[in-house]
Structures are given as structure tokens and as C-alpha cells.
PDB file of C-alpha atoms in Angstrom:
ATOM      1  CA  UNK A 261    -208.998  26.146-229.806  1.00  0.00           C
ATOM      2  CA  UNK A 262    -207.345  29.630-230.153  1.00  0.00           C
ATOM      3  CA  UNK A 263    -209.343  30.821-227.294  1.00  0.00           C
ATOM      4  CA  UNK A 264    -208.558  27.814-225.244  1.00  0.00           C
ATOM      5  CA  UNK A 265    -204.751  28.435-225.963  1.00  0.00           C
ATOM      6  CA  UNK A 266    -205.179  32.061-224.968  1.00  0.00           C
ATOM      7  CA  UNK A 267    -206.911  30.919-221.772  1.00  0.00           C
ATOM      8  CA  UNK A 268    -204.207  28.363-221.111  1.00  0.00           C
ATOM      9  CA  UNK A 269    -201.466  31.077-221.628  1.00  0.00           C
ATOM     10  CA  UNK A 270    -203.330  33.411-219.187  1.00  0.00           C
ATOM     11  CA  UNK A 271    -204.134  31.012-216.623  1.00  0.00           C
ATOM     12  CA  UNK A 272    -200.488  29.650-216.624  1.00  0.00           C
ATOM     13  CA  UNK A 273    -199.289  33.309-215.968  1.00  0.00           C
ATOM     14  CA  UNK A 274    -201.904  33.753-213.118  1.00  0.00           C
ATOM     15  CA  UNK A 275    -201.039  30.571-211.302  1.00  0.00           C
ATOM     16  CA  UNK A 276    -197.162  31.195-211.596  1.00  0.00           C
ATOM     17  CA  UNK A 277    -197.675  34.688-210.246  1.00  0.00           C
ATOM     18  CA  UNK A 278    -199.825  33.685-207.297  1.00  0.00           C
ATOM     19  CA  UNK A 279    -197.742  30.365-206.406  1.00  0.00           C
ATOM     20  CA  UNK A 280    -200.811  28.477-204.935  1.00  0.00           C
ATOM     21  CA  UNK A 281    -199.957  25.554-202.783  1.00  0.00           C
ATOM     22  CA  UNK A 282    -202.961  23.549-204.134  1.00  0.00           C
ATOM     23  CA  UNK A 283    -205.024  23.859-207.277  1.00  0.00           C
ATOM     24  CA  UNK A 284    -208.350  22.155-207.781  1.00  0.00           C
ATOM     25  CA  UNK A 285    -209.915  21.574-211.061  1.00  0.00           C
ATOM     26  CA  UNK A 286    -213.316  20.217-212.213  1.00  0.00           C
ATOM     27  CA  UNK A 287    -215.614  19.668-215.307  1.00  0.00           C
ATOM     28  CA  UNK A 288    -213.998  18.461-218.605  1.00  0.00           C
ATOM     29  CA  UNK A 289    -212.825  21.665-220.305  1.00  0.00           C
ATOM     30  CA  UNK A 290    -211.871  23.527-217.097  1.00  0.00           C
ATOM     31  CA  UNK A 291    -210.002  20.514-215.637  1.00  0.00           C
ATOM     32  CA  UNK A 292    -208.105  20.104-218.899  1.00  0.00           C
ATOM     33  CA  UNK A 293    -206.921  23.730-219.156  1.00  0.00           C
ATOM     34  CA  UNK A 294    -206.661  24.194-215.468  1.00  0.00           C
ATOM     35  CA  UNK A 295    -204.512  21.096-214.743  1.00  0.00           C
ATOM     36  CA  UNK A 296    -202.168  21.581-217.761  1.00  0.00           C
ATOM     37  CA  UNK A 297    -201.750  25.040-216.750  1.00  0.00           C
ATOM     38  CA  UNK A 298    -201.048  24.380-213.114  1.00  0.00           C
ATOM     39  CA  UNK A 299    -198.573  21.860-213.964  1.00  0.00           C
ATOM     40  CA  UNK A 300    -196.809  24.208-216.468  1.00  0.00           C
ATOM     41  CA  UNK A 301    -196.900  26.877-213.595  1.00  0.00           C
ATOM     42  CA  UNK A 302    -195.113  24.560-211.136  1.00  0.00           C
ATOM     43  CA  UNK A 303    -198.119  24.025-208.869  1.00  0.00           C
ATOM     44  CA  UNK A 304    -197.057  21.490-206.105  1.00  0.00           C
ATOM     45  CA  UNK A 305    -200.444  19.909-205.921  1.00  0.00           C
ATOM     46  CA  UNK A 306    -202.949  19.582-208.573  1.00  0.00           C
ATOM     47  CA  UNK A 307    -206.439  17.868-207.528  1.00  0.00           C
ATOM     48  CA  UNK A 308    -209.175  16.859-210.109  1.00  0.00           C
ATOM     49  CA  UNK A 309    -212.522  16.679-208.582  1.00  0.00           C
ATOM     50  CA  UNK A 310    -214.194  14.114-210.999  1.00  0.00           C
ATOM     51  CA  UNK A 311    -218.014  14.931-210.844  1.00  0.00           C
ATOM     52  CA  UNK A 312    -219.022  12.537-213.568  1.00  0.00           C
ATOM     53  CA  UNK A 313    -218.163  11.124-217.124  1.00  0.00           C
ATOM     54  CA  UNK A 314    -219.550  13.543-219.553  1.00  0.00           C
ATOM     55  CA  UNK A 315    -218.484  11.312-222.393  1.00  0.00           C
ATOM     56  CA  UNK A 316    -221.133   8.604-221.630  1.00  0.00           C
ATOM     57  CA  UNK A 317    -224.086   8.682-224.026  1.00  0.00           C
ATOM     58  CA  UNK A 318    -222.297  10.908-226.350  1.00  0.00           C
ATOM     59  CA  UNK A 319    -221.624  10.215-230.147  1.00  0.00           C
ATOM     60  CA  UNK A 320    -218.288   8.716-231.320  1.00  0.00           C
ATOM     61  CA  UNK A 321    -216.471  11.908-231.927  1.00  0.00           C
ATOM     62  CA  UNK A 322    -217.626  13.982-229.113  1.00  0.00           C
ATOM     63  CA  UNK A 323    -217.110  10.791-226.705  1.00  0.00           C
ATOM     64  CA  UNK A 324    -213.554  10.391-227.794  1.00  0.00           C
ATOM     65  CA  UNK A 325    -212.774  14.090-227.371  1.00  0.00           C
ATOM     66  CA  UNK A 326    -214.403  14.130-223.847  1.00  0.00           C
ATOM     67  CA  UNK A 327    -212.729  11.045-223.021  1.00  0.00           C
ATOM     68  CA  UNK A 328    -209.464  12.336-224.124  1.00  0.00           C
ATOM     69  CA  UNK A 329    -209.983  15.590-222.112  1.00  0.00           C
ATOM     70  CA  UNK A 330    -210.708  13.687-218.886  1.00  0.00           C
ATOM     71  CA  UNK A 331    -207.704  11.289-219.597  1.00  0.00           C
ATOM     72  CA  UNK A 332    -205.313  14.238-219.966  1.00  0.00           C
ATOM     73  CA  UNK A 333    -206.796  16.083-216.939  1.00  0.00           C
ATOM     74  CA  UNK A 334    -206.286  13.004-214.800  1.00  0.00           C
ATOM     75  CA  UNK A 335    -202.626  12.452-216.134  1.00  0.00           C
ATOM     76  CA  UNK A 336    -201.629  16.105-215.214  1.00  0.00           C
ATOM     77  CA  UNK A 337    -203.216  15.856-211.688  1.00  0.00           C
ATOM     78  CA  UNK A 338    -201.388  14.620-208.860  1.00  0.00           C
ATOM     79  CA  UNK A 339    -204.744  13.155-207.219  1.00  0.00           C
ATOM     80  CA  UNK A 340    -208.194  12.432-208.696  1.00  0.00           C
ATOM     81  CA  UNK A 341    -211.162  12.545-206.342  1.00  0.00           C
ATOM     82  CA  UNK A 342    -214.091  10.692-207.557  1.00  0.00           C
ATOM     83  CA  UNK A 343    -217.627  11.796-206.192  1.00  0.00           C
ATOM     84  CA  UNK A 344    -218.779   8.046-205.916  1.00  0.00           C
ATOM     85  CA  UNK A 345    -217.462   4.603-205.908  1.00  0.00           C
ATOM     86  CA  UNK A 346    -219.170   3.752-209.278  1.00  0.00           C
ATOM     87  CA  UNK A 347    -217.800   6.649-210.956  1.00  0.00           C
ATOM     88  CA  UNK A 348    -214.393   5.501-209.736  1.00  0.00           C
ATOM     89  CA  UNK A 349    -214.931   2.080-211.051  1.00  0.00           C
ATOM     90  CA  UNK A 350    -216.091   3.364-214.354  1.00  0.00           C
ATOM     91  CA  UNK A 351    -213.223   5.762-214.733  1.00  0.00           C
ATOM     92  CA  UNK A 352    -210.745   3.048-214.038  1.00  0.00           C
ATOM     93  CA  UNK A 353    -212.429   0.589-216.470  1.00  0.00           C
ATOM     94  CA  UNK A 354    -212.342   3.137-219.195  1.00  0.00           C
ATOM     95  CA  UNK A 355    -208.856   3.978-218.738  1.00  0.00           C
ATOM     96  CA  UNK A 356    -209.249   7.616-217.506  1.00  0.00           C
ATOM     97  CA  UNK A 357    -207.298   7.325-214.314  1.00  0.00           C
ATOM     98  CA  UNK A 358    -204.940   4.592-212.889  1.00  0.00           C
ATOM     99  CA  UNK A 359    -206.434   3.066-209.694  1.00  0.00           C
ATOM    100  CA  UNK A 360    -203.641   4.150-207.358  1.00  0.00           C
ATOM    101  CA  UNK A 361    -204.336   7.941-208.179  1.00  0.00           C
ATOM    102  CA  UNK A 362    -207.949   8.121-207.635  1.00  0.00           C
ATOM    103  CA  UNK A 363    -209.853   7.991-204.496  1.00  0.00           C
ATOM    104  CA  UNK A 364    -213.458   8.587-202.961  1.00  0.00           C
ATOM    105  CA  UNK A 365    -213.748  10.721-199.809  1.00  0.00           C
ATOM    106  CA  UNK A 366    -216.121   8.850-197.309  1.00  0.00           C
ATOM    107  CA  UNK A 367    -219.040   7.366-199.172  1.00  0.00           C
ATOM    108  CA  UNK A 368    -218.853   9.960-202.006  1.00  0.00           C
ATOM    109  CA  UNK A 369    -220.402  13.422-202.843  1.00  0.00           C
ATOM    110  CA  UNK A 370    -219.233  16.688-204.431  1.00  0.00           C
ATOM    111  CA  UNK A 371    -220.446  18.843-201.789  1.00  0.00           C
ATOM    112  CA  UNK A 372    -221.948  19.090-198.269  1.00  0.00           C
ATOM    113  CA  UNK A 373    -225.414  20.444-197.569  1.00  0.00           C
ATOM    114  CA  UNK A 374    -226.280  22.697-194.667  1.00  0.00           C
ATOM    115  CA  UNK A 375    -229.445  21.061-193.370  1.00  0.00           C
ATOM    116  CA  UNK A 376    -230.574  23.908-191.360  1.00  0.00           C
ATOM    117  CA  UNK A 377    -230.518  26.222-194.405  1.00  0.00           C
ATOM    118  CA  UNK A 378    -232.799  24.015-196.253  1.00  0.00           C
ATOM    119  CA  UNK A 379    -235.285  23.419-193.443  1.00  0.00           C
ATOM    120  CA  UNK A 380    -238.871  23.448-194.536  1.00  0.00           C
ATOM    121  CA  UNK A 381    -239.981  25.422-191.391  1.00  0.00           C
ATOM    122  CA  UNK A 382    -239.624  28.665-193.484  1.00  0.00           C
ATOM    123  CA  UNK A 383    -243.372  28.993-194.199  1.00  0.00           C
ATOM    124  CA  UNK A 384    -243.127  32.601-195.166  1.00  0.00           C
ATOM    125  CA  UNK A 385    -240.797  31.950-197.918  1.00  0.00           C
ATOM    126  CA  UNK A 386    -243.074  29.291-199.320  1.00  0.00           C
ATOM    127  CA  UNK A 387    -246.147  31.484-199.381  1.00  0.00           C
ATOM    128  CA  UNK A 388    -244.304  34.215-201.185  1.00  0.00           C
ATOM    129  CA  UNK A 389    -243.013  31.973-203.859  1.00  0.00           C
ATOM    130  CA  UNK A 390    -246.475  30.354-204.363  1.00  0.00           C
ATOM    131  CA  UNK A 391    -247.867  33.867-204.791  1.00  0.00           C
ATOM    132  CA  UNK A 392    -245.330  34.932-207.405  1.00  0.00           C
ATOM    133  CA  UNK A 393    -245.817  31.694-209.208  1.00  0.00           C
ATOM    134  CA  UNK A 394    -249.614  32.227-209.126  1.00  0.00           C
ATOM    135  CA  UNK A 395    -250.218  28.665-208.087  1.00  0.00           C
ATOM    136  CA  UNK A 396    -253.373  27.883-205.960  1.00  0.00           C
ATOM    137  CA  UNK A 397    -252.991  26.939-202.203  1.00  0.00           C
ATOM    138  CA  UNK A 398    -254.139  23.492-202.968  1.00  0.00           C
ATOM    139  CA  UNK A 399    -251.633  22.845-206.138  1.00  0.00           C
ATOM    140  CA  UNK A 400    -249.493  19.905-206.020  1.00  0.00           C
ATOM    141  CA  UNK A 401    -246.139  21.215-207.229  1.00  0.00           C
ATOM    142  CA  UNK A 402    -243.694  18.757-208.881  1.00  0.00           C
ATOM    143  CA  UNK A 403    -240.313  20.415-209.105  1.00  0.00           C
ATOM    144  CA  UNK A 404    -236.994  20.297-210.978  1.00  0.00           C
ATOM    145  CA  UNK A 405    -233.828  22.145-210.327  1.00  0.00           C
ATOM    146  CA  UNK A 406    -230.908  21.820-212.748  1.00  0.00           C
ATOM    147  CA  UNK A 407    -229.715  22.594-216.259  1.00  0.00           C
ATOM    148  CA  UNK A 408    -232.506  22.490-218.757  1.00  0.00           C
ATOM    149  CA  UNK A 409    -230.904  20.128-221.170  1.00  0.00           C
ATOM    150  CA  UNK A 410    -231.784  16.768-222.721  1.00  0.00           C
ATOM    151  CA  UNK A 411    -229.315  14.790-220.419  1.00  0.00           C
ATOM    152  CA  UNK A 412    -231.041  16.073-217.361  1.00  0.00           C
ATOM    153  CA  UNK A 413    -234.280  14.609-218.701  1.00  0.00           C
ATOM    154  CA  UNK A 414    -236.205  17.699-219.269  1.00  0.00           C
ATOM    155  CA  UNK A 415    -237.774  16.027-222.418  1.00  0.00           C
ATOM    156  CA  UNK A 416    -239.101  12.979-220.497  1.00  0.00           C
ATOM    157  CA  UNK A 417    -240.175  15.310-217.597  1.00  0.00           C
ATOM    158  CA  UNK A 418    -242.346  17.581-219.712  1.00  0.00           C
ATOM    159  CA  UNK A 419    -243.818  14.548-221.616  1.00  0.00           C
ATOM    160  CA  UNK A 420    -244.743  12.784-218.476  1.00  0.00           C
ATOM    161  CA  UNK A 421    -246.324  15.977-217.039  1.00  0.00           C
ATOM    162  CA  UNK A 422    -248.440  16.764-220.099  1.00  0.00           C
ATOM    163  CA  UNK A 423    -249.479  12.949-220.023  1.00  0.00           C
ATOM    164  CA  UNK A 424    -250.519  12.940-216.347  1.00  0.00           C
ATOM    165  CA  UNK A 425    -251.757  16.463-215.791  1.00  0.00           C
ATOM    166  CA  UNK A 426    -255.148  15.910-217.361  1.00  0.00           C
ATOM    167  CA  UNK A 427    -256.036  13.225-214.888  1.00  0.00           C
ATOM    168  CA  UNK A 428    -254.458  15.354-211.872  1.00  0.00           C
ATOM    169  CA  UNK A 429    -255.659  18.813-212.293  1.00  0.00           C
ATOM    170  CA  UNK A 430    -254.094  20.125-209.121  1.00  0.00           C
ATOM    171  CA  UNK A 431    -250.617  19.010-210.407  1.00  0.00           C
ATOM    172  CA  UNK A 432    -248.249  22.017-211.433  1.00  0.00           C
ATOM    173  CA  UNK A 433    -244.690  21.808-212.649  1.00  0.00           C
ATOM    174  CA  UNK A 434    -242.112  24.200-211.615  1.00  0.00           C
ATOM    175  CA  UNK A 435    -238.868  24.254-213.486  1.00  0.00           C
ATOM    176  CA  UNK A 436    -235.789  26.193-211.908  1.00  0.00           C
ATOM    177  CA  UNK A 437    -232.674  26.597-214.132  1.00  0.00           C
ATOM    178  CA  UNK A 438    -231.500  27.917-217.565  1.00  0.00           C
ATOM    179  CA  UNK A 439    -231.358  26.539-220.925  1.00  0.00           C
ATOM    180  CA  UNK A 440    -227.941  25.878-222.610  1.00  0.00           C
ATOM    181  CA  UNK A 441    -227.017  26.229-226.229  1.00  0.00           C
ATOM    182  CA  UNK A 442    -225.692  22.490-226.153  1.00  0.00           C
ATOM    183  CA  UNK A 443    -228.303  19.970-225.763  1.00  0.00           C
ATOM    184  CA  UNK A 444    -231.074  22.351-225.617  1.00  0.00           C
ATOM    185  CA  UNK A 445    -234.426  20.524-225.709  1.00  0.00           C
ATOM    186  CA  UNK A 446    -236.278  20.492-229.045  1.00  0.00           C
ATOM    187  CA  UNK A 447    -238.800  23.278-229.898  1.00  0.00           C
ATOM    188  CA  UNK A 448    -241.867  21.415-229.056  1.00  0.00           C
ATOM    189  CA  UNK A 449    -240.725  20.935-225.419  1.00  0.00           C
ATOM    190  CA  UNK A 450    -239.647  24.641-224.892  1.00  0.00           C
ATOM    191  CA  UNK A 451    -242.972  25.644-226.614  1.00  0.00           C
ATOM    192  CA  UNK A 452    -244.833  23.464-224.140  1.00  0.00           C
ATOM    193  CA  UNK A 453    -242.784  24.950-221.260  1.00  0.00           C
ATOM    194  CA  UNK A 454    -243.627  28.486-222.579  1.00  0.00           C
ATOM    195  CA  UNK A 455    -247.433  27.932-223.049  1.00  0.00           C
ATOM    196  CA  UNK A 456    -248.807  25.136-220.792  1.00  0.00           C
ATOM    197  CA  UNK A 457    -250.980  26.966-218.114  1.00  0.00           C
ATOM    198  CA  UNK A 458    -249.518  24.769-215.400  1.00  0.00           C
ATOM    199  CA  UNK A 459    -245.864  24.771-215.943  1.00  0.00           C
ATOM    200  CA  UNK A 460    -243.872  27.535-214.378  1.00  0.00           C
ATOM    201  CA  UNK A 461    -240.244  27.986-215.596  1.00  0.00           C
ATOM    202  CA  UNK A 462    -238.509  30.645-213.432  1.00  0.00           C
ATOM    203  CA  UNK A 463    -234.896  30.415-215.004  1.00  0.00           C
ATOM    204  CA  UNK A 464    -231.637  30.823-213.236  1.00  0.00           C
ATOM    205  CA  UNK A 465    -231.837  31.475-209.505  1.00  0.00           C
ATOM    206  CA  UNK A 466    -228.992  32.369-207.261  1.00  0.00           C
ATOM    207  CA  UNK A 467    -231.018  31.017-204.279  1.00  0.00           C
ATOM    208  CA  UNK A 468    -232.979  27.847-204.902  1.00  0.00           C
ATOM    209  CA  UNK A 469    -233.881  27.363-201.269  1.00  0.00           C
ATOM    210  CA  UNK A 470    -237.328  28.964-201.450  1.00  0.00           C
ATOM    211  CA  UNK A 471    -238.172  26.964-204.453  1.00  0.00           C
ATOM    212  CA  UNK A 472    -237.393  23.657-202.938  1.00  0.00           C
ATOM    213  CA  UNK A 473    -239.666  24.850-200.181  1.00  0.00           C
ATOM    214  CA  UNK A 474    -242.682  24.788-202.075  1.00  0.00           C
ATOM    215  CA  UNK A 475    -242.149  21.575-203.860  1.00  0.00           C
ATOM    216  CA  UNK A 476    -244.337  18.547-202.897  1.00  0.00           C
ATOM    217  CA  UNK A 477    -242.607  16.240-205.226  1.00  0.00           C
ATOM    218  CA  UNK A 478    -239.005  16.462-206.314  1.00  0.00           C
ATOM    219  CA  UNK A 479    -238.263  15.146-209.748  1.00  0.00           C
ATOM    220  CA  UNK A 480    -234.744  14.381-211.243  1.00  0.00           C
ATOM    221  CA  UNK A 481    -235.072  12.271-214.429  1.00  0.00           C
ATOM    222  CA  UNK A 482    -231.385  12.677-215.306  1.00  0.00           C
ATOM    223  CA  UNK A 483    -229.790  10.266-217.938  1.00  0.00           C
ATOM    224  CA  UNK A 484    -226.421   9.800-216.422  1.00  0.00           C
ATOM    225  CA  UNK A 485    -226.177  10.637-212.850  1.00  0.00           C
ATOM    226  CA  UNK A 486    -226.470   8.921-209.666  1.00  0.00           C
ATOM    227  CA  UNK A 487    -227.122  10.635-206.360  1.00  0.00           C
ATOM    228  CA  UNK A 488    -226.497  14.157-207.401  1.00  0.00           C
ATOM    229  CA  UNK A 489    -226.005  17.307-205.330  1.00  0.00           C
ATOM    230  CA  UNK A 490    -229.456  18.518-206.147  1.00  0.00           C
ATOM    231  CA  UNK A 491    -230.780  15.395-204.499  1.00  0.00           C
ATOM    232  CA  UNK A 492    -228.894  16.119-201.414  1.00  0.00           C
TER     233      UNK A 492
END
């Protein structure tokens, strides 16, 4: 809390000095501090991009704190943009935001995607990645891209792979993303990822495009997301 108060004070000073016409905030902690700081600094327009409802599927205390964080961020924002119609409806039902303040742009999404950049025509990139991963040319690669956490379904994904892989010897699993301290998978899962001969975990990647290019099957067993950006 003391670090958060210091961050609030520093951010407020920064926003007051720079005098932005619009401040956009997102994610529960950053939105809470950012929206409050922006309003205290006198920003004429504060927009909260609601990417999801992090309090869902949490324990009672954590759920209440995250709910309150979203509630305050929506209260301080002039406008709330939801990434989907279903998130909008749930946010209104849960009392996060009044209906007249929250909107969905088009059919919803948090980002656009450059289709040309993600074209599968770049065969050279795919061959290089397969070589780095030491996977056979005939391997079937199932891939995951995201935070390596429980709520992204990493536990279920690894369990499913270990159950299926004996019957499908060509199947390999590619994991792109870092672990987080919060909601880290249990030791048995991280140990399997580290030791299984057909699981490759490459950690954080600034450019995920070449890894998408080698995947025959993309898997996204998230617990609480709908049509996320990684699917786009």
C-alpha cells in the first residue's frame, strides 16, 4: 500500500505536469491508480479499457478487493470501454459500472491484428524455429501463448498433453510465455514442463509471430476469457 500511494503521488505529479488531453487506463491495479491520479491531476477525459473481470473465480477477500478496484476505476473514469458485450453485461450486473457510462466498440476486442504480419507464408521463419526447438519435421506441434498461470488453464493443458501424448508420439507441446508469482502452476506441472522430452517452454518472447507459424494446433484453455486477443 505504501508503494501504491507513492506511485499515485508520482503519477499525479507527472500527469499534472504533462497535461494530457486523454488518459487511458487498464487492468485492475493500474486502472485504479491511473484513474484516481488522472482525475486528481485534472485530466479532461479518463477512459478505462475494461479487458475482463479479474475478480471472477477468486476467493471471497480477493474477489471483494478486485471488485472494489474495478468499481473505483469505473467511478473515476469518464467513459468505460468494454472489450465485449458479455463483459459489459456482467459488469453492469455486478455493479461495476452504470450502463450509461460503458460501451463496446463495434463487436468488441481490445486490439486489432495486422493480418499480413501474421501470414503463414514465411516458411523460413518456421523452419528456423523448428530447428531451435529440436522438433522433427513431421512433428505435430500444439501451441500455447500467454501467461503461464492457473487461470490460463496451463494445469489442464499439461495434464491433457501427458494423457494424450503416449497415443500420439508425433505430438509436441510448445509453451510461449513466462510464469508469474501469483497463480503459478503447482510444482508437479512445472516439473513436467521442465522434464518432458516433448514439451518445449521458450519463456517470454518479444515477437510471438514465428512461434505461431510453427503451430499445427493452437490451444487456449483459459478459465475466464472469451475471444481473447491471442486467439485473434
